[in-house]
Short mmCIF file of C-alpha atoms and ligand atoms in Angstrom, two decimals:
data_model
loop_
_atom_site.label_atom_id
_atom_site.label_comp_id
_atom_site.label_asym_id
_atom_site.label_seq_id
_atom_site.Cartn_x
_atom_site.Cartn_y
_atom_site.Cartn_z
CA UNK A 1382 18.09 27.81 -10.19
CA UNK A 1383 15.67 24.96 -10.12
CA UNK A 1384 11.88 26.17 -9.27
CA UNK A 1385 10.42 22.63 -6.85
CA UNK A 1386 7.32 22.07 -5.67
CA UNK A 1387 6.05 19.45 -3.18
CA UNK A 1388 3.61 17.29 -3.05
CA UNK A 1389 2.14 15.68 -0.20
CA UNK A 1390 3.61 17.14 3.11
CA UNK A 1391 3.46 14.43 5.71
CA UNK A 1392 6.50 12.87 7.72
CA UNK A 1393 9.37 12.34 5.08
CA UNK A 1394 8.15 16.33 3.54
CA UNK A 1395 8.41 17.54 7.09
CA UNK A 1396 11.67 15.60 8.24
CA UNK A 1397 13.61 15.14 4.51
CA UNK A 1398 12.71 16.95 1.52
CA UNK A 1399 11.53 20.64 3.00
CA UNK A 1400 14.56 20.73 4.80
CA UNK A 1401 17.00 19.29 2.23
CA UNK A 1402 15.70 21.74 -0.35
CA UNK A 1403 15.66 24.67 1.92
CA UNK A 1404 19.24 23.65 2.50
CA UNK A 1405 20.05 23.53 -1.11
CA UNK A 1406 21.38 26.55 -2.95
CA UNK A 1407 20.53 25.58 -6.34
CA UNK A 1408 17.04 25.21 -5.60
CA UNK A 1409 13.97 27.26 -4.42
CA UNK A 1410 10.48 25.72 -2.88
CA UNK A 1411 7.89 27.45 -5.13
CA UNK A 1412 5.07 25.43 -3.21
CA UNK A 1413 3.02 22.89 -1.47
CA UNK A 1414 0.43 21.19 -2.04
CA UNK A 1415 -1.91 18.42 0.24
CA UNK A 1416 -5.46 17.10 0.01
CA UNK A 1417 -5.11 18.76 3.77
CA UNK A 1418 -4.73 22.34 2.74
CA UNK A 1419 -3.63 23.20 6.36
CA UNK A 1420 -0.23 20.69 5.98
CA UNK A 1421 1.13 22.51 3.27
CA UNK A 1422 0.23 25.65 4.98
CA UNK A 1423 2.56 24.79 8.05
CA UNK A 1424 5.52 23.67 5.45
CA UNK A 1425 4.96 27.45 3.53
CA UNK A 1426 4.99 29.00 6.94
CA UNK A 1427 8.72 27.56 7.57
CA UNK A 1428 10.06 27.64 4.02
CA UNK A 1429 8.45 30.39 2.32
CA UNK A 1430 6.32 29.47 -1.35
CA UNK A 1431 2.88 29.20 -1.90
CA UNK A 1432 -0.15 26.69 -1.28
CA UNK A 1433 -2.01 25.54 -4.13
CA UNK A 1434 -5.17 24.58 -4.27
CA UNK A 1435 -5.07 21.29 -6.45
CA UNK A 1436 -2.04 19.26 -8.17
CA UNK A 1437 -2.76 21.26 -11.60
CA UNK A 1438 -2.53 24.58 -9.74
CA UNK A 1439 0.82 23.57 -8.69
CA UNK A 1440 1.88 21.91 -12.52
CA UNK A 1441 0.63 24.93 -13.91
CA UNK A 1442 3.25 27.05 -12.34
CA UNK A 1443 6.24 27.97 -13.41
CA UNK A 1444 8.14 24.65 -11.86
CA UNK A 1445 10.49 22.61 -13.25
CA UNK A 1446 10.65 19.52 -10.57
CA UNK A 1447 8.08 18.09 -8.27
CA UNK A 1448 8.89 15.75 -5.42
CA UNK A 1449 6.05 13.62 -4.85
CA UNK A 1450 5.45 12.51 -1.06
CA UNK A 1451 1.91 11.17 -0.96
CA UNK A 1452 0.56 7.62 0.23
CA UNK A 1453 1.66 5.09 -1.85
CA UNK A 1454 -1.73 4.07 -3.57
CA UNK A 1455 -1.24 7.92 -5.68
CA UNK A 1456 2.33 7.98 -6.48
CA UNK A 1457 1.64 6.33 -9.91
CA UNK A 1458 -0.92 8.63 -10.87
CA UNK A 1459 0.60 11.96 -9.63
CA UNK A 1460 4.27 11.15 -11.19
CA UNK A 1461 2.69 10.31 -14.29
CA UNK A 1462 0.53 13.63 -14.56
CA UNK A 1463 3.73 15.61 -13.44
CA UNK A 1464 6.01 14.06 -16.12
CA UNK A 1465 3.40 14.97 -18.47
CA UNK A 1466 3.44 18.24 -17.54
CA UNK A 1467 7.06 18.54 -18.04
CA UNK A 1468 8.48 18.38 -14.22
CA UNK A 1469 11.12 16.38 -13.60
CA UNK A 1470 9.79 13.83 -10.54
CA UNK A 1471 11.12 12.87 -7.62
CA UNK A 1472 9.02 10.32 -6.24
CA UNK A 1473 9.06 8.21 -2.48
CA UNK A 1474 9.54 4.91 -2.62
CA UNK A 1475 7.89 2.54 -2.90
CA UNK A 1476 7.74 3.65 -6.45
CA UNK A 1477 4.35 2.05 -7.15
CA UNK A 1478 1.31 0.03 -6.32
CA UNK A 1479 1.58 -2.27 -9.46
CA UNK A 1480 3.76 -3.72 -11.45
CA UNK A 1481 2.03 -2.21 -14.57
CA UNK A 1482 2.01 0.84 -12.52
CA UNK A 1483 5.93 1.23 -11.98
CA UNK A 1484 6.44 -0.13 -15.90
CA UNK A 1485 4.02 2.95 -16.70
CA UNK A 1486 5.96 5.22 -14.78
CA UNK A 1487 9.03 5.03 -16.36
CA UNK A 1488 7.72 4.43 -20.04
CA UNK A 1489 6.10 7.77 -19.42
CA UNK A 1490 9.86 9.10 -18.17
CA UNK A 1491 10.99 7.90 -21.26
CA UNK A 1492 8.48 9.50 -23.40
CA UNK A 1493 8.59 12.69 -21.88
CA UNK A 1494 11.92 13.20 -21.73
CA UNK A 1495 12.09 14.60 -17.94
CA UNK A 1496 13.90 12.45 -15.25
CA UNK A 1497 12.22 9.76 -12.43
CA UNK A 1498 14.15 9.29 -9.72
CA UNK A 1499 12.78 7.29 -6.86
CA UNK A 1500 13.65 8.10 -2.87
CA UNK A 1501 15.68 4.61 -2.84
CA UNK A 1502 18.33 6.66 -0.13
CA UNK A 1503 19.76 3.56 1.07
CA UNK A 1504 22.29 3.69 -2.03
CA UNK A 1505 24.19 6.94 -1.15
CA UNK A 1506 25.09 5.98 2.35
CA UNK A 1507 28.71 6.30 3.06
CA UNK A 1508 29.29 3.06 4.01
CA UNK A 1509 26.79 1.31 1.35
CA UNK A 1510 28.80 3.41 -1.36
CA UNK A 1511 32.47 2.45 0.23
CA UNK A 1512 31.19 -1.27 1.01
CA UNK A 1513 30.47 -1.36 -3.02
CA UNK A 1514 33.58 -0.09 -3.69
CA UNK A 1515 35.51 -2.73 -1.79
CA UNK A 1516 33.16 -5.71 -3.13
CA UNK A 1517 33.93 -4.37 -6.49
CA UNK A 1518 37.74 -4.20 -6.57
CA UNK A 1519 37.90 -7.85 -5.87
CA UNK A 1520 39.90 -7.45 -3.23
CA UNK A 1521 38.05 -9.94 -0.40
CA UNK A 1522 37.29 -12.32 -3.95
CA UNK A 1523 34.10 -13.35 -4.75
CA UNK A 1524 30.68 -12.87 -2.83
CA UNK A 1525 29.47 -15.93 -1.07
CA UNK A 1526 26.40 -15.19 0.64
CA UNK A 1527 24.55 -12.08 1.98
CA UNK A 1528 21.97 -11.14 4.23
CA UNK A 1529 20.24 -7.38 4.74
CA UNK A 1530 17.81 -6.29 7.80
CA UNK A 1531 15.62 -3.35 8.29
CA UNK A 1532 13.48 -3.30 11.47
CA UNK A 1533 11.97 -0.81 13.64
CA UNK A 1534 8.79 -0.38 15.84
CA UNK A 1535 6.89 0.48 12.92
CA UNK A 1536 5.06 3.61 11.06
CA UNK A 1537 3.06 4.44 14.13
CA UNK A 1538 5.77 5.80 15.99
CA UNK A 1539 6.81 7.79 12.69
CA UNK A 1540 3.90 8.99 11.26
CA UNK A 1541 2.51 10.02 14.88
CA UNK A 1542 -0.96 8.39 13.73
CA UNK A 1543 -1.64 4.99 15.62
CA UNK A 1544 -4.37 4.04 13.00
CA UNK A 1545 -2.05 5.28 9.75
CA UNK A 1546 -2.78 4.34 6.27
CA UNK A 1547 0.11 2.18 6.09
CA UNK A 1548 -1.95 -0.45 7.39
CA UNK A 1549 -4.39 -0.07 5.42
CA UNK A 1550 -3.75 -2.56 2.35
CA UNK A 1551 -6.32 -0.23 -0.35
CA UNK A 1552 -3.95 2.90 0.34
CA UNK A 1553 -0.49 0.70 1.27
CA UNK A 1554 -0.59 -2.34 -0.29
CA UNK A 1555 2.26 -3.68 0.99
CA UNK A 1556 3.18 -3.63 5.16
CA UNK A 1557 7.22 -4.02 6.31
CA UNK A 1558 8.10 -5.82 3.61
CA UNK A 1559 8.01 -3.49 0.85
CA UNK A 1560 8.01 -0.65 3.16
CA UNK A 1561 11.36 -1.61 4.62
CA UNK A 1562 12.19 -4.13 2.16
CA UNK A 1563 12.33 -2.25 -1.29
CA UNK A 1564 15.28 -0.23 0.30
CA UNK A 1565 17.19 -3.29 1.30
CA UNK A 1566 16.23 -5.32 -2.02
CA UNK A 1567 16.97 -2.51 -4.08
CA UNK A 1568 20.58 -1.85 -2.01
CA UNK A 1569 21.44 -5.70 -2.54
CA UNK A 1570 21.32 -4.70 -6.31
CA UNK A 1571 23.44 -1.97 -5.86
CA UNK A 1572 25.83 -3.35 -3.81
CA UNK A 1573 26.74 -6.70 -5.36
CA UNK A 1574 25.38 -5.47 -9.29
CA UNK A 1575 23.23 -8.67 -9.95
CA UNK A 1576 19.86 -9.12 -9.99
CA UNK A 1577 17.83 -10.99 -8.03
CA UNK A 1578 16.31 -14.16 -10.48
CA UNK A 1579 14.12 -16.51 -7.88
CA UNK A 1580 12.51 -15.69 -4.06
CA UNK A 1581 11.07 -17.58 -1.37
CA UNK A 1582 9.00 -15.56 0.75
CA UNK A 1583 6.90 -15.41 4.13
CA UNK A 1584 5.18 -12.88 5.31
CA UNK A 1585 3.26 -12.72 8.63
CA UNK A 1586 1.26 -10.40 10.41
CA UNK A 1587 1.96 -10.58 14.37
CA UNK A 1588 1.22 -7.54 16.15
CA UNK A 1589 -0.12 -4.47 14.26
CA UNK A 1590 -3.50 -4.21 15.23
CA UNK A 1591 -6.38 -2.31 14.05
CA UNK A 1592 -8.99 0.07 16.57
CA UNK A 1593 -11.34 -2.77 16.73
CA UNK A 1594 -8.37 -5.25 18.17
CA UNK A 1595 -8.12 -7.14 14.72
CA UNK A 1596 -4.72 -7.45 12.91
CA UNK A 1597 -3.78 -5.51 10.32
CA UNK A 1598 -4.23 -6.24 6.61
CA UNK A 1599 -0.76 -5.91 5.05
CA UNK A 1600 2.49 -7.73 6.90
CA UNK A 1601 4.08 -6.68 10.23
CA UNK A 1602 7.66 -8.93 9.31
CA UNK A 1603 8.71 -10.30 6.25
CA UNK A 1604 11.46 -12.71 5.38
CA UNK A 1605 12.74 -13.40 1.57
CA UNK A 1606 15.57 -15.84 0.24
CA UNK A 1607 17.03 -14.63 -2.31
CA UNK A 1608 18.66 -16.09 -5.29
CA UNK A 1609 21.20 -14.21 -7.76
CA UNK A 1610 22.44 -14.56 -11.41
CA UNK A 1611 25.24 -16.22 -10.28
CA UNK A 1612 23.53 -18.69 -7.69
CA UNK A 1613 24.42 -17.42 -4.45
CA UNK A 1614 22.05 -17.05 -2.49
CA UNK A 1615 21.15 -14.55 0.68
CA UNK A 1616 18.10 -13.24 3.24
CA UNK A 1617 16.53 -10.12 4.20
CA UNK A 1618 14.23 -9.88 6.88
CA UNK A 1619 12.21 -6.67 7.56
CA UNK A 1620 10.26 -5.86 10.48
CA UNK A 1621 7.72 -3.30 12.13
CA UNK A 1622 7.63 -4.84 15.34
CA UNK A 1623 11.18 -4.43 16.77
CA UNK A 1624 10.60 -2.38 19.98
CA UNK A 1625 14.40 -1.85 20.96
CA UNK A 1626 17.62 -0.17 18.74
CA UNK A 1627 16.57 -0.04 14.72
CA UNK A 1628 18.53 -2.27 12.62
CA UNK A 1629 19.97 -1.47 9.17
CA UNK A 1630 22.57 -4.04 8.79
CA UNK A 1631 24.16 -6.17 6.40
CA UNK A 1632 26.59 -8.06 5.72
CA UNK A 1633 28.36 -9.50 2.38
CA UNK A 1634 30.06 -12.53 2.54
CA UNK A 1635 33.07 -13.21 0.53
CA UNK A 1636 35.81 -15.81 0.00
CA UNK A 1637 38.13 -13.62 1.48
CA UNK A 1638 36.22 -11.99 4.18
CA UNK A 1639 33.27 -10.59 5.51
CA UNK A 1640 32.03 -6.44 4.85
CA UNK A 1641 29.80 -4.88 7.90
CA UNK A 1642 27.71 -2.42 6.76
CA UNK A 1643 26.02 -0.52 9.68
CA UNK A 1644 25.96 -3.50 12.52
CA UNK A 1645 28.14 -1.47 15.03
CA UNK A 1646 27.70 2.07 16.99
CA UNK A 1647 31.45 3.41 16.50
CA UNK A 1648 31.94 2.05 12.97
CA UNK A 1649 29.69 1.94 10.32
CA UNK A 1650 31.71 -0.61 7.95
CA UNK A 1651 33.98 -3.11 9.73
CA UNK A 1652 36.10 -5.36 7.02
CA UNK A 1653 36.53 -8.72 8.45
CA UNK A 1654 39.75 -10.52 6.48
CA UNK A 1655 39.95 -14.24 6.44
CA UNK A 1656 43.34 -14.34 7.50
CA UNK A 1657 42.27 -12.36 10.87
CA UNK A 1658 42.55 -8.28 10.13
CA UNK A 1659 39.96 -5.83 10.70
CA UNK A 1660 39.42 -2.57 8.87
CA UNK A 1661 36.88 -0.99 11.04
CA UNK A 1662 35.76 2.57 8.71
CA UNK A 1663 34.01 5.47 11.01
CA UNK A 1664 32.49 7.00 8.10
CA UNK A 1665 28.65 8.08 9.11
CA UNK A 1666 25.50 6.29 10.96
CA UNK A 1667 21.85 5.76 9.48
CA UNK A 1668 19.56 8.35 11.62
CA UNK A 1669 16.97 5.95 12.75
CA UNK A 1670 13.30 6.55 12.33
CA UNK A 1671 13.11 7.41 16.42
CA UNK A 1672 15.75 9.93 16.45
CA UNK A 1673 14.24 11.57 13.02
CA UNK A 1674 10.80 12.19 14.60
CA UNK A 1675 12.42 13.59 17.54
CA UNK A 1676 14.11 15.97 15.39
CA UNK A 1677 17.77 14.92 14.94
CA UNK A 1678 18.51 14.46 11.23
CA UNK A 1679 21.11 14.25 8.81
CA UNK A 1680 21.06 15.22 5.11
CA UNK A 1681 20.08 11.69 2.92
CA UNK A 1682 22.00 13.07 -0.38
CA UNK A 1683 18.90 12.24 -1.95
CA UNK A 1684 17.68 16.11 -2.53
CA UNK A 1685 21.13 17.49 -3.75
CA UNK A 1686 21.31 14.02 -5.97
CA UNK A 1687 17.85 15.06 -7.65
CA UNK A 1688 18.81 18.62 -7.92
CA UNK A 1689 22.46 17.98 -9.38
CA UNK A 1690 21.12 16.37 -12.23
CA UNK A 1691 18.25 18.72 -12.85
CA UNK A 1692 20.67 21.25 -13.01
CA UNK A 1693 23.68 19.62 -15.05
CA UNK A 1694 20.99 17.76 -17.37
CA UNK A 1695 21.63 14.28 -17.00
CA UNK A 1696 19.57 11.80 -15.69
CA UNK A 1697 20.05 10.38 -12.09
CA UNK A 1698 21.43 7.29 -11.11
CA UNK A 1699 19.02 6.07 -9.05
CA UNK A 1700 16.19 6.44 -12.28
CA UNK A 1701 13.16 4.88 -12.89
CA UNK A 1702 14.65 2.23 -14.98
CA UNK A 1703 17.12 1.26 -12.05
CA UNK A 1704 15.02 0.93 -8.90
CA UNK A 1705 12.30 -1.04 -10.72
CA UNK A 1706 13.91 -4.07 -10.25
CA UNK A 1707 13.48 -4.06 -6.95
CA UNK A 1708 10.00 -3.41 -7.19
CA UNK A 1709 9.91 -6.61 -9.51
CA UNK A 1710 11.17 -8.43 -6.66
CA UNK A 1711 9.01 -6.85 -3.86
CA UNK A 1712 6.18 -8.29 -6.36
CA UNK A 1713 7.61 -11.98 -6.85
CA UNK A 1714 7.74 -11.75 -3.12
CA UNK A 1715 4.16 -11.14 -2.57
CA UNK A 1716 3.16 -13.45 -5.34
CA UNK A 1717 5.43 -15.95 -3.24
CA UNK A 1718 4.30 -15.30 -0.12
CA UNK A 1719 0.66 -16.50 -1.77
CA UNK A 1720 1.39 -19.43 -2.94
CA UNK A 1721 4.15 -20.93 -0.83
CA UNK A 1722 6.23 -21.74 -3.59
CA UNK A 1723 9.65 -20.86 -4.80
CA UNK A 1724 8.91 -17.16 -7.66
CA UNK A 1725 10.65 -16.19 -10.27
CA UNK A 1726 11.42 -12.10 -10.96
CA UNK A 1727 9.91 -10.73 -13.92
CA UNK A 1728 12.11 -8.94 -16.36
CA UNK A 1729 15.53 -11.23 -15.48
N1 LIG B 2045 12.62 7.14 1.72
C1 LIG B 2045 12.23 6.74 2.92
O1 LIG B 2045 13.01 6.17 3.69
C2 LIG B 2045 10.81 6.99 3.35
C3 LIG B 2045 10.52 7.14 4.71
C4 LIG B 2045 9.21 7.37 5.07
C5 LIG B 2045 8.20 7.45 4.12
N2 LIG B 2045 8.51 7.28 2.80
C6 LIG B 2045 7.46 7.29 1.78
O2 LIG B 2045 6.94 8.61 1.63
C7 LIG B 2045 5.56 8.57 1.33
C8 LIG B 2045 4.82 9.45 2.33
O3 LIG B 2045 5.03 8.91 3.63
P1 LIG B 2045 4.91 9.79 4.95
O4 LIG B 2045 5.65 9.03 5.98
O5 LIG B 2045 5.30 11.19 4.68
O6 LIG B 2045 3.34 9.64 5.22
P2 LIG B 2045 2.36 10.73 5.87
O7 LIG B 2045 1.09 10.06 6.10
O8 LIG B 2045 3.04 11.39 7.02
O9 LIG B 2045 2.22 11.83 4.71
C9 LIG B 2045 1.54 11.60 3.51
C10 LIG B 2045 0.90 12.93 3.11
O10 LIG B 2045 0.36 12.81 1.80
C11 LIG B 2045 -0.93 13.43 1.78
N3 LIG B 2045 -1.67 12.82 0.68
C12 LIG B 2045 -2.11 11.55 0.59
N4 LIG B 2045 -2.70 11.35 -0.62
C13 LIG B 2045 -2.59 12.52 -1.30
C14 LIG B 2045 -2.97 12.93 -2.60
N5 LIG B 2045 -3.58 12.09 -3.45
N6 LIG B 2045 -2.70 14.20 -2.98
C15 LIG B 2045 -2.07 15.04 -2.11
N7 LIG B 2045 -1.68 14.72 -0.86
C16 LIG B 2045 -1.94 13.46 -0.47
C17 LIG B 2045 -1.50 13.17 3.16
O11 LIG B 2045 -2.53 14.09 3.48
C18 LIG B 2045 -0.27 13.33 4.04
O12 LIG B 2045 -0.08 14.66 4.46
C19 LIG B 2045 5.15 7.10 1.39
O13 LIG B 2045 5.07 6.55 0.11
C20 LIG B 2045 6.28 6.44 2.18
O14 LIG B 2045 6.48 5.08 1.84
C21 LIG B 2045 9.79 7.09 2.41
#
């Protein structure tokens, strides 16, 4: 039995990891913990465990895994001082505020011996994981081209809080396009297995607006070209201001065809052959943001992932040393973004 605790118990405690925990039977939720004593107090009156005082109090106990749900300005510091402790970490994406930041994290992994694993959930969606399998059997030839989209109205509708600290840049620092965009960056790397080398990024702020009527400090829609090992290159664009149905699509071009990934209601991956066929797949749907805060919700994988390897001792696929290249990119983005020109990734 693995003992968890929780830290930070906002939206993604109260919608995905409580619940996914309390749902798994190799687990048990020891604890909560938030700077707001009386948020962990709701989540211990649902699942049972404890409320501790301070992140120590909770390391202290006898725990062997932490998931770590807090703004994203403290998930660097909090990981770090649970893997030192000796808990295995689960932490939200997007892994860190820095790039120094995410290279400390998973030195410190490393060092300690425990296992990161970042909240990247995009990777174990049915049709992500089937639309992987079919780009990797060669079967539609090579890739061609790509492009990957993530919009919704944005983090005010999720969090509940119009004024959240996701738009404020000292607590966020980054708006939709790391927010959105490290799960679609880090599933392009997944999907195809290359790494993105160059991007060409803009990022704008449109219509998230401050109390006082001014515009927000971090970016309301983002768009990044991307360029592989190989050359080919692809777009995502991310958003926080689209007002009508989420979208979580993409789509892989390849000599032979086209794979839909989550662009239609009925079937979540739709194979489009050159010579005419379709191979539509009704495997699952993405639960949008809108339907999660109004309390439908489906289980992300992402708990019994952690837990599984906890358990069988082996580290997770979707480590520390795996989802930081994505975070490379979300940073060659940004540096992009700043100076108009055409960034390199650091560590290709
Ligand atoms: N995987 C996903 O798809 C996904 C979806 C939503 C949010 N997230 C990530 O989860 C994290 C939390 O987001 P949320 O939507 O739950 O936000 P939230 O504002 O609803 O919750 C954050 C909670 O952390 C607490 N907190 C902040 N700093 C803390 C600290 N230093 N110590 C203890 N508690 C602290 C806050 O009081 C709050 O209760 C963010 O990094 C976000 O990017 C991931």
């Amino acid at each position: 039995m693995v003992n968890v605790a929780i830290i930070g118990c906002g939206k993604i405690t109260e919608v995905r990891h409580a619940p996914e925990y309390s749902e798994n039977k190799n687990c048990k939720i020891v604890g909560f913990y938030d700077v707001f004593s009386e948020k962990a107090e709701a989540l211990a009156k649902i699942y049972g465990g404890k409320v501790y005082a301070s992140v120590e109090e909770l390391l202290a106990d006898d725990i062997n895994a932490v998931s770590v749900c807090v703004a994203n300005r403290y998930h660097a510091e909090i990981s770090i001082q649970a893997l030192k402790a000796g808990k295995h970490v689960l932490c939200e994406k997007p892994m860190a505020t820095t790039e120094d930041d995410c290279e400390a994290m998973v030195k410190v992994a490393e060092e300690s011996g425990k296992y990161l694993m970042i909240g990247l959930n995009q990777r174990l969606a049915k049709a992500h994981v089937k639309g992987r399998e079919i780009l990797q059997s060669g079967e539609l030839g090579e890739l061609v081209g790509f492009e990957t989209h993530f919009s919704h109205p944005g983090p005010e509708g999720w969090t509940g809080v119009a004024n959240s600290w996701f738009f404020d840049k000292k607590i966020a620092e980054f708006g939709a396009m790391a927010d959105l965009g490290v799960h679609k960056t880090d599933l392009l790397y997944y999907l195809i297995g290359q790494k993105i080398v160059k991007t060409s990024a803009i990022l704008t702020t449109v219509d998230k607006r401050n109390q006082d009527g001014s515009l927000v400090d971090v970016d309301d829609n983002a768009i990044a070209l991307y360029t592989l090992e190989n050359g080919v290159v692809g777009t995502m664009s991310v958003s926080w201001t689209n007002y009508g149905q989420e979208d979580n699509s993409t789509k892989l071009y390849c000599q032979g065809g086209v794979i839909r990934m989550y662009d239609d209601p009925t079937y979540s991956l739709i194979v489009e052959a050159k010579n005419g066929s379709i191979i539509p797949y009704e495997l699952d749907q993405l639960t949008s943001n809108k339907e999660q805060t109004s309390g439908g919700r489906s289980n992300t994988g992402v708990i019994d992932t952690f837990i599984e390897a906890v358990m069988n001792g082996h580290e997770p696929a979707l480590n520390g040393k795996s989802a930081i290249h994505a975070m490379h990119v979300i940073f060659a983005n940004q540096r992009s973004a700043m100076s108009g020109k055409v960034e390199s990734v650091k560590g290709v």
